[in-house]
Structures are given as C-alpha cells and as structure tokens.
PDB file of C-alpha atoms and ligand atoms in Angstrom:
ATOM      1  CA  UNK A   1       4.598  11.694 -26.789  1.00 66.00           C
ATOM      2  CA  UNK A   2       1.434  13.158 -25.270  1.00 73.00           C
ATOM      3  CA  UNK A   3       2.095  15.336 -22.192  1.00 81.00           C
ATOM      4  CA  UNK A   4       0.285  14.264 -19.069  1.00 93.00           C
ATOM      5  CA  UNK A   5      -0.820  16.475 -16.229  1.00 93.00           C
ATOM      6  CA  UNK A   6       0.883  15.785 -12.902  1.00 97.00           C
ATOM      7  CA  UNK A   7      -1.361  15.892  -9.835  1.00 98.00           C
ATOM      8  CA  UNK A   8      -0.907  15.738  -6.088  1.00 98.00           C
ATOM      9  CA  UNK A   9      -4.198  15.114  -4.313  1.00 98.00           C
ATOM     10  CA  UNK A  10      -4.799  15.034  -0.561  1.00 98.00           C
ATOM     11  CA  UNK A  11      -7.527  12.875   0.957  1.00 98.00           C
ATOM     12  CA  UNK A  12      -8.322  14.107   4.461  1.00 98.00           C
ATOM     13  CA  UNK A  13     -10.743  11.239   5.159  1.00 98.00           C
ATOM     14  CA  UNK A  14     -12.791  12.048   8.321  1.00 98.00           C
ATOM     15  CA  UNK A  15     -10.183  14.502   9.645  1.00 98.00           C
ATOM     16  CA  UNK A  16      -9.569  18.214   9.570  1.00 98.00           C
ATOM     17  CA  UNK A  17     -11.061  21.459  10.843  1.00 98.00           C
ATOM     18  CA  UNK A  18     -11.662  25.023   9.684  1.00 98.00           C
ATOM     19  CA  UNK A  19      -8.294  25.948  11.206  1.00 98.00           C
ATOM     20  CA  UNK A  20      -6.554  23.231   9.195  1.00 98.00           C
ATOM     21  CA  UNK A  21      -8.192  24.458   5.971  1.00 98.00           C
ATOM     22  CA  UNK A  22      -6.638  27.860   6.597  1.00 98.00           C
ATOM     23  CA  UNK A  23      -3.230  26.372   7.416  1.00 97.00           C
ATOM     24  CA  UNK A  24      -3.070  24.086   4.381  1.00 98.00           C
ATOM     25  CA  UNK A  25      -4.472  26.737   2.038  1.00 97.00           C
ATOM     26  CA  UNK A  26      -1.714  29.177   3.047  1.00 97.00           C
ATOM     27  CA  UNK A  27       0.933  26.525   2.478  1.00 97.00           C
ATOM     28  CA  UNK A  28      -0.529  25.319  -0.846  1.00 96.00           C
ATOM     29  CA  UNK A  29      -1.003  28.824  -2.196  1.00 93.00           C
ATOM     30  CA  UNK A  30       2.763  29.257  -1.707  1.00 93.00           C
ATOM     31  CA  UNK A  31       3.783  26.162  -3.699  1.00 94.00           C
ATOM     32  CA  UNK A  32       1.140  26.333  -6.457  1.00 91.00           C
ATOM     33  CA  UNK A  33       2.631  26.067  -9.934  1.00 90.00           C
ATOM     34  CA  UNK A  34       1.432  25.583 -13.486  1.00 90.00           C
ATOM     35  CA  UNK A  35       3.422  22.319 -13.537  1.00 91.00           C
ATOM     36  CA  UNK A  36       1.100  20.430 -11.192  1.00 96.00           C
ATOM     37  CA  UNK A  37      -2.527  20.306 -10.116  1.00 97.00           C
ATOM     38  CA  UNK A  38      -2.910  20.288  -6.346  1.00 98.00           C
ATOM     39  CA  UNK A  39      -6.316  19.166  -5.093  1.00 98.00           C
ATOM     40  CA  UNK A  40      -7.614  18.610  -1.569  1.00 98.00           C
ATOM     41  CA  UNK A  41     -10.504  16.356  -0.585  1.00 98.00           C
ATOM     42  CA  UNK A  42     -11.788  17.502   2.836  1.00 98.00           C
ATOM     43  CA  UNK A  43     -14.901  16.146   4.569  1.00 98.00           C
ATOM     44  CA  UNK A  44     -18.153  17.629   3.174  1.00 98.00           C
ATOM     45  CA  UNK A  45     -18.672  20.349   5.848  1.00 98.00           C
ATOM     46  CA  UNK A  46     -15.256  21.866   4.967  1.00 98.00           C
ATOM     47  CA  UNK A  47     -15.751  21.893   1.190  1.00 98.00           C
ATOM     48  CA  UNK A  48     -17.039  25.479   0.924  1.00 98.00           C
ATOM     49  CA  UNK A  49     -14.290  26.850   3.154  1.00 98.00           C
ATOM     50  CA  UNK A  50     -11.653  25.012   1.147  1.00 98.00           C
ATOM     51  CA  UNK A  51     -13.012  26.419  -2.121  1.00 98.00           C
ATOM     52  CA  UNK A  52     -13.161  29.924  -0.636  1.00 98.00           C
ATOM     53  CA  UNK A  53      -9.498  29.561   0.377  1.00 97.00           C
ATOM     54  CA  UNK A  54      -8.511  29.220  -3.278  1.00 96.00           C
ATOM     55  CA  UNK A  55      -7.501  25.548  -3.189  1.00 97.00           C
ATOM     56  CA  UNK A  56      -8.830  23.266  -5.936  1.00 98.00           C
ATOM     57  CA  UNK A  57     -11.272  21.014  -4.133  1.00 98.00           C
ATOM     58  CA  UNK A  58     -12.952  17.659  -4.497  1.00 98.00           C
ATOM     59  CA  UNK A  59     -15.210  15.488  -2.379  1.00 98.00           C
ATOM     60  CA  UNK A  60     -14.420  12.038  -1.007  1.00 98.00           C
ATOM     61  CA  UNK A  61     -17.571  10.439  -2.376  1.00 98.00           C
ATOM     62  CA  UNK A  62     -20.819  11.355  -4.149  1.00 98.00           C
ATOM     63  CA  UNK A  63     -24.260   9.828  -4.478  1.00 98.00           C
ATOM     64  CA  UNK A  64     -24.861   7.778  -7.602  1.00 98.00           C
ATOM     65  CA  UNK A  65     -28.474   8.986  -7.539  1.00 98.00           C
ATOM     66  CA  UNK A  66     -30.219  12.124  -8.716  1.00 98.00           C
ATOM     67  CA  UNK A  67     -31.883  14.257  -5.980  1.00 98.00           C
ATOM     68  CA  UNK A  68     -34.550  12.523  -3.924  1.00 98.00           C
ATOM     69  CA  UNK A  69     -35.184  10.575  -0.752  1.00 98.00           C
ATOM     70  CA  UNK A  70     -31.621   9.491   0.098  1.00 98.00           C
ATOM     71  CA  UNK A  71     -31.046  10.693   3.651  1.00 98.00           C
ATOM     72  CA  UNK A  72     -27.446  11.589   4.363  1.00 97.00           C
ATOM     73  CA  UNK A  73     -26.308  11.389   0.747  1.00 98.00           C
ATOM     74  CA  UNK A  74     -24.913  14.322  -1.272  1.00 98.00           C
ATOM     75  CA  UNK A  75     -25.898  15.077  -4.853  1.00 98.00           C
ATOM     76  CA  UNK A  76     -23.233  15.636  -7.514  1.00 98.00           C
ATOM     77  CA  UNK A  77     -24.973  18.726  -8.915  1.00 98.00           C
ATOM     78  CA  UNK A  78     -24.820  20.402  -5.500  1.00 98.00           C
ATOM     79  CA  UNK A  79     -21.110  19.589  -5.214  1.00 98.00           C
ATOM     80  CA  UNK A  80     -20.590  21.133  -8.639  1.00 98.00           C
ATOM     81  CA  UNK A  81     -22.633  24.209  -7.724  1.00 98.00           C
ATOM     82  CA  UNK A  82     -20.456  24.813  -4.661  1.00 98.00           C
ATOM     83  CA  UNK A  83     -17.448  24.992  -6.972  1.00 98.00           C
ATOM     84  CA  UNK A  84     -15.752  21.657  -6.349  1.00 98.00           C
ATOM     85  CA  UNK A  85     -14.125  20.110  -9.414  1.00 98.00           C
ATOM     86  CA  UNK A  86     -13.233  16.528  -8.497  1.00 98.00           C
ATOM     87  CA  UNK A  87     -14.720  13.558  -6.700  1.00 98.00           C
ATOM     88  CA  UNK A  88     -13.054  10.380  -5.425  1.00 98.00           C
ATOM     89  CA  UNK A  89     -14.908   7.231  -6.398  1.00 98.00           C
ATOM     90  CA  UNK A  90     -14.085   3.722  -5.267  1.00 98.00           C
ATOM     91  CA  UNK A  91     -11.687   4.575  -2.453  1.00 98.00           C
ATOM     92  CA  UNK A  92     -10.853   1.300  -0.721  1.00 98.00           C
ATOM     93  CA  UNK A  93     -12.433   2.492   2.543  1.00 98.00           C
ATOM     94  CA  UNK A  94     -15.720   3.113   0.681  1.00 98.00           C
ATOM     95  CA  UNK A  95     -15.436  -0.302  -0.951  1.00 98.00           C
ATOM     96  CA  UNK A  96     -14.620  -2.228   2.240  1.00 97.00           C
ATOM     97  CA  UNK A  97     -16.426  -0.330   5.036  1.00 98.00           C
ATOM     98  CA  UNK A  98     -19.490   0.805   3.045  1.00 97.00           C
ATOM     99  CA  UNK A  99     -19.629  -2.224   0.744  1.00 98.00           C
ATOM    100  CA  UNK A 100     -19.528  -0.251  -2.489  1.00 98.00           C
ATOM    101  CA  UNK A 101     -19.392  -2.725  -5.373  1.00 98.00           C
ATOM    102  CA  UNK A 102     -17.673  -2.184  -8.706  1.00 98.00           C
ATOM    103  CA  UNK A 103     -21.143  -1.462 -10.172  1.00 97.00           C
ATOM    104  CA  UNK A 104     -21.889   1.192  -7.550  1.00 98.00           C
ATOM    105  CA  UNK A 105     -18.491   2.785  -8.137  1.00 98.00           C
ATOM    106  CA  UNK A 106     -19.184   2.876 -11.888  1.00 98.00           C
ATOM    107  CA  UNK A 107     -22.582   4.510 -11.229  1.00 98.00           C
ATOM    108  CA  UNK A 108     -20.932   7.180  -9.048  1.00 98.00           C
ATOM    109  CA  UNK A 109     -18.329   7.768 -11.761  1.00 98.00           C
ATOM    110  CA  UNK A 110     -21.123   8.247 -14.316  1.00 98.00           C
ATOM    111  CA  UNK A 111     -23.120  10.617 -12.115  1.00 98.00           C
ATOM    112  CA  UNK A 112     -20.024  12.748 -11.391  1.00 98.00           C
ATOM    113  CA  UNK A 113     -19.274  13.128 -15.093  1.00 98.00           C
ATOM    114  CA  UNK A 114     -22.923  13.831 -15.882  1.00 98.00           C
ATOM    115  CA  UNK A 115     -22.693  17.107 -13.944  1.00 98.00           C
ATOM    116  CA  UNK A 116     -19.165  17.999 -15.081  1.00 98.00           C
ATOM    117  CA  UNK A 117     -17.162  16.821 -12.083  1.00 98.00           C
ATOM    118  CA  UNK A 118     -13.947  14.907 -12.768  1.00 98.00           C
ATOM    119  CA  UNK A 119     -13.946  11.496 -11.075  1.00 98.00           C
ATOM    120  CA  UNK A 120     -10.744  10.060  -9.638  1.00 98.00           C
ATOM    121  CA  UNK A 121     -11.279   6.311  -9.866  1.00 98.00           C
ATOM    122  CA  UNK A 122      -9.427   4.470  -7.083  1.00 98.00           C
ATOM    123  CA  UNK A 123      -8.386   0.890  -7.779  1.00 98.00           C
ATOM    124  CA  UNK A 124      -6.151  -1.540  -5.938  1.00 98.00           C
ATOM    125  CA  UNK A 125      -5.820  -5.024  -4.522  1.00 98.00           C
ATOM    126  CA  UNK A 126      -5.957  -6.237  -0.910  1.00 97.00           C
ATOM    127  CA  UNK A 127      -3.037  -7.869   0.876  1.00 96.00           C
ATOM    128  CA  UNK A 128      -4.480 -11.350   0.307  1.00 97.00           C
ATOM    129  CA  UNK A 129      -5.147 -10.658  -3.353  1.00 98.00           C
ATOM    130  CA  UNK A 130      -1.576  -9.465  -3.745  1.00 97.00           C
ATOM    131  CA  UNK A 131      -0.226 -12.549  -1.955  1.00 97.00           C
ATOM    132  CA  UNK A 132      -2.306 -14.719  -4.304  1.00 98.00           C
ATOM    133  CA  UNK A 133      -0.897 -12.995  -7.378  1.00 97.00           C
ATOM    134  CA  UNK A 134      -4.295 -11.489  -8.243  1.00 98.00           C
ATOM    135  CA  UNK A 135      -3.316  -7.810  -8.474  1.00 98.00           C
ATOM    136  CA  UNK A 136      -3.789  -7.436 -12.230  1.00 98.00           C
ATOM    137  CA  UNK A 137      -7.027  -9.391 -12.253  1.00 98.00           C
ATOM    138  CA  UNK A 138      -8.541  -7.279  -9.445  1.00 98.00           C
ATOM    139  CA  UNK A 139      -7.431  -3.954 -10.928  1.00 98.00           C
ATOM    140  CA  UNK A 140      -8.660  -4.994 -14.391  1.00 98.00           C
ATOM    141  CA  UNK A 141     -12.113  -5.853 -13.017  1.00 98.00           C
ATOM    142  CA  UNK A 142     -12.319  -2.492 -11.220  1.00 98.00           C
ATOM    143  CA  UNK A 143     -11.448  -0.670 -14.456  1.00 98.00           C
ATOM    144  CA  UNK A 144     -13.728  -2.849 -16.577  1.00 98.00           C
ATOM    145  CA  UNK A 145     -16.741  -1.990 -14.420  1.00 98.00           C
ATOM    146  CA  UNK A 146     -16.433   1.608 -15.643  1.00 98.00           C
ATOM    147  CA  UNK A 147     -15.359   0.780 -19.211  1.00 98.00           C
ATOM    148  CA  UNK A 148     -18.195  -1.728 -19.690  1.00 98.00           C
ATOM    149  CA  UNK A 149     -20.816   0.715 -18.392  1.00 97.00           C
ATOM    150  CA  UNK A 150     -19.621   3.927 -20.052  1.00 98.00           C
ATOM    151  CA  UNK A 151     -17.118   2.998 -22.761  1.00 98.00           C
ATOM    152  CA  UNK A 152     -13.384   3.670 -22.685  1.00 98.00           C
ATOM    153  CA  UNK A 153     -13.922   7.291 -23.861  1.00 98.00           C
ATOM    154  CA  UNK A 154     -15.331   8.108 -20.417  1.00 98.00           C
ATOM    155  CA  UNK A 155     -11.834   7.688 -18.967  1.00 98.00           C
ATOM    156  CA  UNK A 156     -10.647  10.714 -20.941  1.00 97.00           C
ATOM    157  CA  UNK A 157     -12.126  13.127 -18.414  1.00 96.00           C
ATOM    158  CA  UNK A 158     -10.996  11.237 -15.363  1.00 98.00           C
ATOM    159  CA  UNK A 159      -7.966  10.380 -13.299  1.00 98.00           C
ATOM    160  CA  UNK A 160      -7.035   6.888 -12.078  1.00 98.00           C
ATOM    161  CA  UNK A 161      -5.461   6.316  -8.658  1.00 98.00           C
ATOM    162  CA  UNK A 162      -3.721   2.996  -8.046  1.00 98.00           C
ATOM    163  CA  UNK A 163      -3.823   2.405  -4.314  1.00 98.00           C
ATOM    164  CA  UNK A 164      -2.835  -1.053  -3.084  1.00 98.00           C
ATOM    165  CA  UNK A 165      -5.061  -1.561  -0.036  1.00 97.00           C
ATOM    166  CA  UNK A 166      -2.171  -3.058   1.945  1.00 97.00           C
ATOM    167  CA  UNK A 167      -0.278   0.217   1.560  1.00 96.00           C
ATOM    168  CA  UNK A 168      -3.041   2.610   2.654  1.00 96.00           C
ATOM    169  CA  UNK A 169      -2.389   4.024   6.109  1.00 94.00           C
ATOM    170  CA  UNK A 170       0.008   1.194   6.965  1.00 95.00           C
ATOM    171  CA  UNK A 171       3.398   2.772   6.330  1.00 92.00           C
ATOM    172  CA  UNK A 172       4.058  -0.073   3.839  1.00 93.00           C
ATOM    173  CA  UNK A 173       4.592   1.726   0.535  1.00 92.00           C
ATOM    174  CA  UNK A 174       4.801  -0.182  -2.722  1.00 94.00           C
ATOM    175  CA  UNK A 175       8.339   0.034  -4.075  1.00 96.00           C
ATOM    176  CA  UNK A 176       8.708   2.383  -7.049  1.00 97.00           C
ATOM    177  CA  UNK A 177       9.225  -0.693  -9.275  1.00 97.00           C
ATOM    178  CA  UNK A 178       6.166  -2.490  -7.887  1.00 97.00           C
ATOM    179  CA  UNK A 179       3.985   0.593  -8.373  1.00 98.00           C
ATOM    180  CA  UNK A 180       5.395   1.289 -11.849  1.00 98.00           C
ATOM    181  CA  UNK A 181       4.598  -2.293 -12.874  1.00 98.00           C
ATOM    182  CA  UNK A 182       0.918  -1.909 -12.009  1.00 98.00           C
ATOM    183  CA  UNK A 183       0.696   1.607 -13.477  1.00 98.00           C
ATOM    184  CA  UNK A 184       2.108   0.282 -16.743  1.00 98.00           C
ATOM    185  CA  UNK A 185      -0.364  -2.597 -16.640  1.00 98.00           C
ATOM    186  CA  UNK A 186      -3.218  -0.077 -16.271  1.00 98.00           C
ATOM    187  CA  UNK A 187      -1.951   2.157 -19.082  1.00 98.00           C
ATOM    188  CA  UNK A 188      -1.294  -0.797 -21.418  1.00 98.00           C
ATOM    189  CA  UNK A 189      -4.735  -2.241 -20.738  1.00 98.00           C
ATOM    190  CA  UNK A 190      -6.423   1.046 -21.653  1.00 98.00           C
ATOM    191  CA  UNK A 191      -4.062   1.576 -24.610  1.00 98.00           C
ATOM    192  CA  UNK A 192      -5.411  -1.621 -26.196  1.00 98.00           C
ATOM    193  CA  UNK A 193      -8.753   0.216 -26.471  1.00 98.00           C
ATOM    194  CA  UNK A 194      -7.520   3.769 -27.113  1.00 98.00           C
ATOM    195  CA  UNK A 195      -3.810   4.456 -27.289  1.00 97.00           C
ATOM    196  CA  UNK A 196      -3.932   8.293 -27.291  1.00 97.00           C
ATOM    197  CA  UNK A 197      -6.327   8.343 -24.375  1.00 97.00           C
ATOM    198  CA  UNK A 198      -4.084   5.984 -22.388  1.00 98.00           C
ATOM    199  CA  UNK A 199      -0.984   8.087 -23.089  1.00 97.00           C
ATOM    200  CA  UNK A 200      -2.736  11.237 -21.869  1.00 97.00           C
ATOM    201  CA  UNK A 201      -4.289   9.661 -18.772  1.00 98.00           C
ATOM    202  CA  UNK A 202      -3.032  10.808 -15.370  1.00 98.00           C
ATOM    203  CA  UNK A 203      -2.462   7.798 -13.102  1.00 98.00           C
ATOM    204  CA  UNK A 204      -1.709   8.552  -9.445  1.00 98.00           C
ATOM    205  CA  UNK A 205      -0.096   6.291  -6.874  1.00 98.00           C
ATOM    206  CA  UNK A 206      -1.505   6.196  -3.343  1.00 98.00           C
ATOM    207  CA  UNK A 207      -0.503   4.291  -0.228  1.00 97.00           C
ATOM    208  CA  UNK A 208       1.711   5.683   2.553  1.00 95.00           C
ATOM    209  CA  UNK A 209       3.323   8.317   0.328  1.00 97.00           C
ATOM    210  CA  UNK A 210       5.412  10.762   2.342  1.00 97.00           C
ATOM    211  CA  UNK A 211       8.060  13.401   1.707  1.00 96.00           C
ATOM    212  CA  UNK A 212      10.806  10.758   1.877  1.00 96.00           C
ATOM    213  CA  UNK A 213       9.486   8.329  -0.726  1.00 97.00           C
ATOM    214  CA  UNK A 214       7.513  10.598  -3.085  1.00 97.00           C
ATOM    215  CA  UNK A 215      10.379  11.682  -5.311  1.00 97.00           C
ATOM    216  CA  UNK A 216      11.364   8.165  -6.389  1.00 97.00           C
ATOM    217  CA  UNK A 217       7.754   7.104  -6.869  1.00 98.00           C
ATOM    218  CA  UNK A 218       6.916  10.173  -8.979  1.00 97.00           C
ATOM    219  CA  UNK A 219      10.045   9.655 -11.082  1.00 97.00           C
ATOM    220  CA  UNK A 220       8.596   6.432 -12.528  1.00 97.00           C
ATOM    221  CA  UNK A 221       7.502   6.647 -16.163  1.00 97.00           C
ATOM    222  CA  UNK A 222       3.857   5.810 -15.590  1.00 98.00           C
ATOM    223  CA  UNK A 223       3.356   7.477 -12.200  1.00 98.00           C
ATOM    224  CA  UNK A 224       1.905  10.958 -12.686  1.00 98.00           C
ATOM    225  CA  UNK A 225       1.638  12.075  -9.079  1.00 98.00           C
ATOM    226  CA  UNK A 226       0.064  10.876  -5.871  1.00 98.00           C
ATOM    227  CA  UNK A 227      -3.072  10.509  -3.802  1.00 98.00           C
ATOM    228  CA  UNK A 228      -1.947  11.274  -0.276  1.00 98.00           C
ATOM    229  CA  UNK A 229      -3.830  10.419   2.917  1.00 98.00           C
ATOM    230  CA  UNK A 230      -2.129  10.969   6.283  1.00 97.00           C
ATOM    231  CA  UNK A 231       0.629  13.254   4.995  1.00 98.00           C
ATOM    232  CA  UNK A 232      -1.931  15.640   3.433  1.00 98.00           C
ATOM    233  CA  UNK A 233      -2.954  16.743   6.938  1.00 98.00           C
ATOM    234  CA  UNK A 234       0.496  18.200   7.634  1.00 98.00           C
ATOM    235  CA  UNK A 235       1.380  21.368   5.738  1.00 97.00           C
ATOM    236  CA  UNK A 236       5.134  20.720   5.735  1.00 97.00           C
ATOM    237  CA  UNK A 237       4.867  17.139   4.509  1.00 97.00           C
ATOM    238  CA  UNK A 238       2.199  17.869   1.920  1.00 98.00           C
ATOM    239  CA  UNK A 239       4.001  20.836   0.391  1.00 97.00           C
ATOM    240  CA  UNK A 240       7.276  18.861   0.307  1.00 97.00           C
ATOM    241  CA  UNK A 241       5.437  16.103  -1.583  1.00 97.00           C
ATOM    242  CA  UNK A 242       3.973  18.714  -3.987  1.00 97.00           C
ATOM    243  CA  UNK A 243       7.440  20.137  -4.598  1.00 96.00           C
ATOM    244  CA  UNK A 244       8.834  16.668  -5.319  1.00 96.00           C
ATOM    245  CA  UNK A 245       6.231  16.280  -8.084  1.00 96.00           C
ATOM    246  CA  UNK A 246       7.434  19.359  -9.906  1.00 91.00           C
ATOM    247  CA  UNK A 247       9.716  18.681 -12.821  1.00 73.00           C
ATOM    248  CA  UNK A 248       8.685  15.027 -13.170  1.00 65.00           C
ATOM    249  CA  UNK A 249       6.487  15.628 -16.239  1.00 50.00           C
TER     250      UNK A 249
HETATM  251  C1  PEP B 301      -5.570   7.349   0.996  1.00 64.10           C
HETATM  252  O1  PEP B 301      -6.328   7.596   1.902  1.00 64.10           O
HETATM  253  O2  PEP B 301      -5.984   7.348  -0.182  1.00 64.10           O
HETATM  254  C2  PEP B 301      -4.157   7.079   1.283  1.00 64.10           C
HETATM  255  C3  PEP B 301      -3.347   6.771   0.303  1.00 64.10           C
HETATM  256  O3  PEP B 301      -3.771   7.155   2.609  1.00 64.10           O
HETATM  257  P1  PEP B 301      -2.264   7.128   3.189  1.00 64.10           P
HETATM  258  O4  PEP B 301      -1.448   8.078   2.341  1.00 64.10           O
HETATM  259  O5  PEP B 301      -2.395   7.586   4.598  1.00 64.10           O
HETATM  260  O6  PEP B 301      -1.759   5.736   3.052  1.00 64.10           O
END
C-alpha cells in the first residue's frame, strides 16, 4: 500500500486581512505536524505576508499565460518567486463566475506545473447535475481535460479536490459515504491509467467542512484531507479541522 500525504487546505476566497494572517499563522504554527500538510490560500495581496509568517501558501488562481499584456492577471513564475508552493485551479467559483472552461483549467494546471508550482485541481458537479445522476460524467470530463492535454503522469505532482458545487458555502455537506463514493470513482478512474500514481494521489474533499463533520469525512478510505472555505477564516475551527486530520493516514 502506497502512503498518501494528508492535507488540510484553507481557501480564504476574497476575505481576510493582514491581522487575520497573523492570527491564523500563530494558530497553525501551533498545530503543525509532519503527519499533515497545512496550506492556506489567501487573496493575492496577502500572499507575501502569509509566506513570511511561515505558513505554506498557495494562490487561488493563476494566469494560464506567460508574461505579457494581460491586465489584472498574475503570472505563475512570479507566484513561485514569492515562495508560494500551490495554486488552486478550477475552483467552482472560477468556473461559474469567471466562465473558466475545462480547457482553460487544464491550461492553468499546465502553466503552474511548468514553473514548479503544485496545482490543486478542483472538480465537482452542480446541484442539477447531481439530481440528474451526472456526477461521475461531469467529474470524469473535468479530469479528462487535464489528462488529455498533459497525460496522466502530470497528475503525479498535483492534488485533486472533489468539491460538489451544491455543498460549497451552503452548509449542505456530502455524507461521508457520498463523498467516499466519488473519491473512489476518481481514484479508480486514474488507476486504470496508472495504478501506482492513483494510489499515491492525495484527493481532498471540500464543501461545508467544519470541525463537527471533518473527522468522519477524513476517516474514509479515499479521502485524504479537506479543502476548507468558510471555516478556514476562524482559527479555532481551522485548527480543530487540522487536528482531526492527524492520524487518518
Ligand atoms: C471552498 O471554497 O472551496 C469551500 C469548500 O468552501 P466552504 O468550506 O465554505 O463550503
């Protein structure tokens, strides 16, 4: 059995402040452990402060382009130079509000890896897609966009986050069984192409995770940690979630 790294990642979205960086960094530095990777994704202006505070840091998006005339965009190489290590690609808010297609997400994934950043590829179905029984089809297409462009080997240096859109910010968490089912589907799909890679791949669950439901979710065989939105803005909740991920490897 190949050991997988457990991760708890916090997506601040368009929230946070310098004061909150300090508060969360103090709390995280107290619960850090070799058992889990803890990563925060603050808005761009807080990235340097987060890195300086000693917390492993990622960005919430990245440009798919190389430097040039792209006003408002941020280049992957610059993110890397600052000392960030991860980047979220394909978060459902980027897909729905900013109309990022599967192809764009795959291009961002490629650009992140080109400079040595680790992409966290977010996948997940909408409420309607779930109601129509299309979860596996939607998630497969989101994964295939990356696999078709870059080959399955590209997933080796990445993390996948399964985030059902209906569970993000709604308080409606997938049940541990529901989430495990989709995580297993993802791992089995990748295992058909490369079994060792699939066994070693960290797959996070995201969608209204809090300190009350994290332990049962993280205890599932194919759930290797969480991508946390709202609860990552509260030091007590986030550190409790981090602690619940310890010992689940
Ligand atoms: C997210 O933003 O990726 C997320 C999962 O948010 P929340 O935990 O608030 O549902």
